[in-house]
């Protein structure tokens, strides 16, 4: 079975500061891992994904995440936060089939 | 990636009426679609898995007679909320699975308000 834990339901950073959103997973099979972003009243947009190639994954809008099997983590980072990064972020794990599990989400606030 | 469109984006209806939400895969033949419900400030709750040409698979606790799902073609799935009540008010989101890449692509969501 798979599950996802996102530590910190709310994260605030200053504009230009490092963004770090944490995600830990559990999986009984080699997982696929995803980060999605959701803006108010919109669907989810894929930021990046890990599907067993490079462990450091680069996504859109300057975000990246590193798959660490030993730590069962897939934390999302961005070197310099922008006001437009304020949104809800969801980490997800799949069994490489049609079973997806989403974290509870982290709301990112960017302070000017 | 797949482009997924939902319609309507917002709908307000009276209690007791039925509402249909459409989910279209515009550039991708979707064998599998998912319907989610999202409460304010919460994560997505999977309601059902919709498979083209067959009956949907509902998650535990989701009333299949209340939330009718039809996936009649590879590009269209519909969710009908029957005899809607205020507690059905929510944000409903569909998604399409690309089984080759393992990615989920989401529609824009539909906000239902039942008065």
mmCIF file of C-alpha atoms in Angstrom:
data_model
loop_
_atom_site.group_PDB
_atom_site.id
_atom_site.type_symbol
_atom_site.label_atom_id
_atom_site.label_comp_id
_atom_site.label_asym_id
_atom_site.label_seq_id
_atom_site.Cartn_x
_atom_site.Cartn_y
_atom_site.Cartn_z
ATOM 1 C CA UNK A 1 0.000 0.000 0.000
ATOM 2 C CA UNK A 2 1.036 3.578 -0.556
ATOM 3 C CA UNK A 3 0.650 6.701 1.526
ATOM 4 C CA UNK A 4 1.944 10.247 1.551
ATOM 5 C CA UNK A 5 2.709 12.587 4.432
ATOM 6 C CA UNK A 6 3.219 16.281 3.886
ATOM 7 C CA UNK A 7 4.776 17.926 6.917
ATOM 8 C CA UNK A 8 3.481 21.406 7.486
ATOM 9 C CA UNK A 9 0.049 22.345 6.256
ATOM 10 C CA UNK A 10 1.133 25.983 6.009
ATOM 11 C CA UNK A 11 4.506 27.353 4.992
ATOM 12 C CA UNK A 12 5.397 31.041 4.793
ATOM 13 C CA UNK A 13 8.516 32.371 3.135
ATOM 14 C CA UNK A 14 9.733 35.800 2.168
ATOM 15 C CA UNK A 15 9.940 36.724 -1.472
ATOM 16 C CA UNK A 16 13.354 35.657 -2.748
ATOM 17 C CA UNK A 17 13.891 33.096 0.014
ATOM 18 C CA UNK A 18 14.270 29.346 -0.364
ATOM 19 C CA UNK A 19 11.102 27.305 -0.628
ATOM 20 C CA UNK A 20 11.146 23.839 0.963
ATOM 21 C CA UNK A 21 7.994 21.731 1.057
ATOM 22 C CA UNK A 22 8.344 18.330 2.633
ATOM 23 C CA UNK A 23 6.914 15.047 1.445
ATOM 24 C CA UNK A 24 7.501 11.584 2.783
ATOM 25 C CA UNK A 25 5.974 8.490 1.300
ATOM 26 C CA UNK A 26 5.540 4.835 1.950
ATOM 27 C CA UNK A 27 5.183 2.310 -0.805
ATOM 28 C CA UNK A 28 5.314 -1.445 -1.092
ATOM 29 C CA UNK A 29 6.438 -1.173 -4.709
ATOM 30 C CA UNK A 30 8.846 1.176 -6.501
ATOM 31 C CA UNK A 31 6.763 4.307 -6.690
ATOM 32 C CA UNK A 32 6.110 7.100 -9.069
ATOM 33 C CA UNK A 33 6.122 10.427 -7.224
ATOM 34 C CA UNK A 34 4.547 13.710 -8.219
ATOM 35 C CA UNK A 35 4.180 17.276 -7.077
ATOM 36 C CA UNK A 36 1.107 19.216 -8.160
ATOM 37 C CA UNK A 37 0.204 22.864 -7.633
ATOM 38 C CA UNK A 38 -3.331 24.172 -7.243
ATOM 39 C CA UNK A 39 -4.355 27.807 -7.514
ATOM 40 C CA UNK A 40 -7.682 28.922 -6.025
ATOM 41 C CA UNK A 41 -10.720 27.478 -7.760
ATOM 42 C CA UNK A 42 -8.615 25.613 -10.272
ATOM 43 C CA UNK A 43 -7.616 22.037 -10.935
ATOM 44 C CA UNK A 44 -4.190 20.609 -10.228
ATOM 45 C CA UNK A 45 -1.221 21.270 -12.457
ATOM 46 C CA UNK A 46 1.749 18.933 -12.612
ATOM 47 C CA UNK A 47 4.962 20.566 -11.384
ATOM 48 C CA UNK A 48 7.262 17.593 -11.719
ATOM 49 C CA UNK A 49 7.415 13.828 -11.485
ATOM 50 C CA UNK A 50 9.814 11.054 -10.558
ATOM 51 C CA UNK A 51 9.447 7.831 -12.504
ATOM 52 C CA UNK A 52 12.720 6.031 -11.713
ATOM 53 C CA UNK A 53 15.116 7.936 -13.919
ATOM 54 C CA UNK A 54 17.259 10.708 -12.417
ATOM 55 C CA UNK A 55 16.719 11.165 -8.694
ATOM 56 C CA UNK A 56 16.919 14.955 -8.982
ATOM 57 C CA UNK A 57 13.930 16.079 -10.962
ATOM 58 C CA UNK A 58 13.492 19.544 -12.396
ATOM 59 C CA UNK A 59 10.054 20.870 -13.055
ATOM 60 C CA UNK A 60 8.283 23.972 -14.201
ATOM 61 C CA UNK A 61 8.601 27.442 -12.677
ATOM 62 C CA UNK A 62 12.051 26.720 -11.229
ATOM 63 C CA UNK A 63 10.948 23.961 -8.877
ATOM 64 C CA UNK A 64 12.859 20.780 -8.336
ATOM 65 C CA UNK A 65 12.635 17.729 -6.104
ATOM 66 C CA UNK A 66 15.008 14.981 -5.072
ATOM 67 C CA UNK A 67 13.989 11.383 -4.623
ATOM 68 C CA UNK A 68 15.770 9.904 -1.619
ATOM 69 C CA UNK A 69 14.934 6.271 -1.261
ATOM 70 C CA UNK A 70 16.822 5.853 2.011
ATOM 71 C CA UNK A 71 14.762 8.631 3.558
ATOM 72 C CA UNK A 72 11.557 7.808 1.659
ATOM 73 C CA UNK A 73 11.347 11.496 0.840
ATOM 74 C CA UNK A 74 10.551 13.646 -2.159
ATOM 75 C CA UNK A 75 10.885 17.215 -0.922
ATOM 76 C CA UNK A 76 10.094 20.117 -3.233
ATOM 77 C CA UNK A 77 12.435 23.097 -3.414
ATOM 78 C CA UNK A 78 12.823 26.371 -5.214
ATOM 79 C CA UNK A 79 15.864 28.603 -4.627
ATOM 80 C CA UNK A 80 14.005 31.900 -4.724
ATOM 81 C CA UNK A 81 10.312 32.316 -3.992
ATOM 82 C CA UNK A 82 8.163 34.538 -6.170
ATOM 83 C CA UNK A 83 4.837 36.046 -5.258
ATOM 84 C CA UNK A 84 3.199 33.970 -7.963
ATOM 85 C CA UNK A 85 4.284 30.779 -6.168
ATOM 86 C CA UNK A 86 1.622 31.311 -3.511
ATOM 87 C CA UNK A 87 -0.691 28.323 -3.913
ATOM 88 C CA UNK A 88 -1.569 24.903 -2.527
ATOM 89 C CA UNK A 89 0.933 22.127 -3.224
ATOM 90 C CA UNK A 90 0.148 18.437 -3.220
ATOM 91 C CA UNK A 91 2.553 15.529 -3.178
ATOM 92 C CA UNK A 92 1.290 12.272 -4.660
ATOM 93 C CA UNK A 93 2.500 8.707 -4.980
ATOM 94 C CA UNK A 94 1.293 6.068 -7.396
ATOM 95 C CA UNK A 95 1.833 2.362 -7.714
ATOM 96 C CA UNK A 96 2.739 2.921 -11.375
ATOM 97 C CA UNK A 97 -0.770 1.861 -12.213
ATOM 98 C CA UNK A 98 -4.014 3.631 -11.537
ATOM 99 C CA UNK A 99 -3.738 3.932 -7.774
ATOM 100 C CA UNK A 100 -2.821 7.436 -6.677
ATOM 101 C CA UNK A 101 -2.517 8.738 -3.136
ATOM 102 C CA UNK A 102 -2.393 12.421 -2.365
ATOM 103 C CA UNK A 103 -0.993 14.199 0.638
ATOM 104 C CA UNK A 104 -3.094 16.620 2.613
ATOM 105 C CA UNK A 105 -1.482 19.578 0.889
ATOM 106 C CA UNK A 106 0.735 22.467 1.937
ATOM 107 C CA UNK A 107 -0.396 26.022 1.561
ATOM 108 C CA UNK A 108 2.490 28.261 0.565
ATOM 109 C CA UNK A 109 2.350 31.950 1.422
ATOM 110 C CA UNK A 110 4.951 34.309 -0.006
ATOM 111 C CA UNK A 111 5.533 37.461 2.002
ATOM 112 C CA UNK A 112 6.582 40.543 0.043
ATOM 113 C CA UNK B 1 0.425 16.183 -21.689
ATOM 114 C CA UNK B 2 -3.269 15.601 -21.966
ATOM 115 C CA UNK B 3 -5.595 18.579 -21.955
ATOM 116 C CA UNK B 4 -8.667 18.030 -19.801
ATOM 117 C CA UNK B 5 -11.655 20.335 -19.813
ATOM 118 C CA UNK B 6 -14.504 20.422 -17.326
ATOM 119 C CA UNK B 7 -17.848 22.089 -17.767
ATOM 120 C CA UNK B 8 -19.424 23.955 -16.114
ATOM 121 C CA UNK B 9 -16.792 25.593 -13.973
ATOM 122 C CA UNK B 10 -19.448 26.885 -11.608
ATOM 123 C CA UNK B 11 -23.027 25.832 -11.101
ATOM 124 C CA UNK B 12 -25.680 26.906 -8.630
ATOM 125 C CA UNK B 13 -28.822 24.853 -8.300
ATOM 126 C CA UNK B 14 -31.805 24.419 -6.053
ATOM 127 C CA UNK B 15 -32.055 21.572 -3.621
ATOM 128 C CA UNK B 16 -33.654 18.512 -5.198
ATOM 129 C CA UNK B 17 -32.484 19.150 -8.727
ATOM 130 C CA UNK B 18 -29.859 17.149 -10.631
ATOM 131 C CA UNK B 19 -26.654 18.560 -12.010
ATOM 132 C CA UNK B 20 -24.424 17.114 -14.703
ATOM 133 C CA UNK B 21 -20.709 17.877 -14.907
ATOM 134 C CA UNK B 22 -18.772 16.989 -18.032
ATOM 135 C CA UNK B 23 -15.126 16.039 -18.251
ATOM 136 C CA UNK B 24 -13.548 15.975 -21.672
ATOM 137 C CA UNK B 25 -10.138 14.775 -22.714
ATOM 138 C CA UNK B 26 -9.423 17.079 -25.634
ATOM 139 C CA UNK B 27 -6.332 15.498 -27.134
ATOM 140 C CA UNK B 28 -6.029 12.114 -25.497
ATOM 141 C CA UNK B 29 -8.042 8.937 -25.567
ATOM 142 C CA UNK B 30 -8.775 8.306 -21.936
ATOM 143 C CA UNK B 31 -9.541 4.752 -20.987
ATOM 144 C CA UNK B 32 -9.496 5.687 -17.318
ATOM 145 C CA UNK B 33 -10.771 8.840 -15.688
ATOM 146 C CA UNK B 34 -11.082 9.689 -12.023
ATOM 147 C CA UNK B 35 -13.570 11.873 -10.183
ATOM 148 C CA UNK B 36 -12.503 13.657 -7.025
ATOM 149 C CA UNK B 37 -14.260 15.827 -4.503
ATOM 150 C CA UNK B 38 -12.428 18.514 -2.622
ATOM 151 C CA UNK B 39 -13.638 20.306 0.482
ATOM 152 C CA UNK B 40 -12.260 23.750 1.362
ATOM 153 C CA UNK B 41 -8.645 23.672 2.483
ATOM 154 C CA UNK B 42 -8.521 19.911 2.158
ATOM 155 C CA UNK B 43 -6.981 17.332 -0.114
ATOM 156 C CA UNK B 44 -8.673 15.445 -2.908
ATOM 157 C CA UNK B 45 -11.040 12.656 -2.035
ATOM 158 C CA UNK B 46 -11.331 10.007 -4.723
ATOM 159 C CA UNK B 47 -14.982 9.337 -5.453
ATOM 160 C CA UNK B 48 -14.802 6.859 -8.304
ATOM 161 C CA UNK B 49 -12.750 5.437 -11.126
ATOM 162 C CA UNK B 50 -14.443 5.676 -14.481
ATOM 163 C CA UNK B 51 -13.565 3.154 -17.162
ATOM 164 C CA UNK B 52 -14.657 3.620 -20.747
ATOM 165 C CA UNK B 53 -17.465 1.296 -21.694
ATOM 166 C CA UNK B 54 -17.965 -0.213 -18.273
ATOM 167 C CA UNK B 55 -19.427 0.651 -14.904
ATOM 168 C CA UNK B 56 -17.538 2.998 -12.662
ATOM 169 C CA UNK B 57 -15.825 1.715 -9.546
ATOM 170 C CA UNK B 58 -16.905 3.719 -6.521
ATOM 171 C CA UNK B 59 -14.888 4.270 -3.368
ATOM 172 C CA UNK B 60 -16.246 3.131 -0.062
ATOM 173 C CA UNK B 61 -18.807 5.523 1.306
ATOM 174 C CA UNK B 62 -19.673 7.126 -2.036
ATOM 175 C CA UNK B 63 -23.286 6.574 -3.030
ATOM 176 C CA UNK B 64 -23.347 5.330 -6.603
ATOM 177 C CA UNK B 65 -27.038 6.162 -6.993
ATOM 178 C CA UNK B 66 -26.343 9.683 -5.847
ATOM 179 C CA UNK B 67 -23.292 10.309 -7.978
ATOM 180 C CA UNK B 68 -23.927 8.781 -11.388
ATOM 181 C CA UNK B 69 -20.862 8.389 -13.555
ATOM 182 C CA UNK B 70 -20.960 7.638 -17.245
ATOM 183 C CA UNK B 71 -17.888 7.095 -19.417
ATOM 184 C CA UNK B 72 -19.436 6.400 -22.781
ATOM 185 C CA UNK B 73 -16.502 7.382 -24.958
ATOM 186 C CA UNK B 74 -12.739 7.726 -24.769
ATOM 187 C CA UNK B 75 -13.030 11.502 -24.542
ATOM 188 C CA UNK B 76 -15.996 12.100 -22.264
ATOM 189 C CA UNK B 77 -16.995 11.180 -18.754
ATOM 190 C CA UNK B 78 -19.913 12.739 -16.909
ATOM 191 C CA UNK B 79 -20.759 13.030 -13.244
ATOM 192 C CA UNK B 80 -24.419 13.610 -12.402
ATOM 193 C CA UNK B 81 -25.282 14.652 -8.876
ATOM 194 C CA UNK B 82 -28.850 13.496 -8.457
ATOM 195 C CA UNK B 83 -31.351 15.179 -6.146
ATOM 196 C CA UNK B 84 -28.671 17.532 -4.934
ATOM 197 C CA UNK B 85 -28.702 18.804 -1.363
ATOM 198 C CA UNK B 86 -26.668 21.567 0.281
ATOM 199 C CA UNK B 87 -24.225 19.013 1.710
ATOM 200 C CA UNK B 88 -23.309 18.076 -1.875
ATOM 201 C CA UNK B 89 -21.890 21.551 -2.380
ATOM 202 C CA UNK B 90 -18.223 21.089 -3.146
ATOM 203 C CA UNK B 91 -15.471 21.366 -5.720
ATOM 204 C CA UNK B 92 -15.479 18.419 -8.095
ATOM 205 C CA UNK B 93 -12.400 17.633 -10.167
ATOM 206 C CA UNK B 94 -11.868 15.051 -12.863
ATOM 207 C CA UNK B 95 -8.590 13.653 -14.064
ATOM 208 C CA UNK B 96 -7.311 11.543 -16.913
ATOM 209 C CA UNK B 97 -4.686 8.844 -16.537
ATOM 210 C CA UNK B 98 -1.970 8.533 -19.150
ATOM 211 C CA UNK B 99 -1.167 4.886 -18.588
ATOM 212 C CA UNK B 100 2.029 5.133 -20.636
ATOM 213 C CA UNK B 101 3.672 7.897 -18.613
ATOM 214 C CA UNK B 102 1.816 7.154 -15.388
ATOM 215 C CA UNK B 103 0.730 10.792 -15.101
ATOM 216 C CA UNK B 104 -2.590 12.236 -14.031
ATOM 217 C CA UNK B 105 -3.898 15.281 -15.837
ATOM 218 C CA UNK B 106 -6.612 17.318 -14.173
ATOM 219 C CA UNK B 107 -9.552 19.335 -15.334
ATOM 220 C CA UNK B 108 -10.108 22.858 -14.066
ATOM 221 C CA UNK B 109 -12.688 21.742 -11.538
ATOM 222 C CA UNK B 110 -16.385 22.464 -11.122
ATOM 223 C CA UNK B 111 -17.734 24.280 -8.097
ATOM 224 C CA UNK B 112 -21.224 23.149 -7.194
ATOM 225 C CA UNK B 113 -23.362 25.199 -4.855
ATOM 226 C CA UNK B 114 -26.702 23.772 -3.822
ATOM 227 C CA UNK B 115 -29.137 26.263 -2.309
#
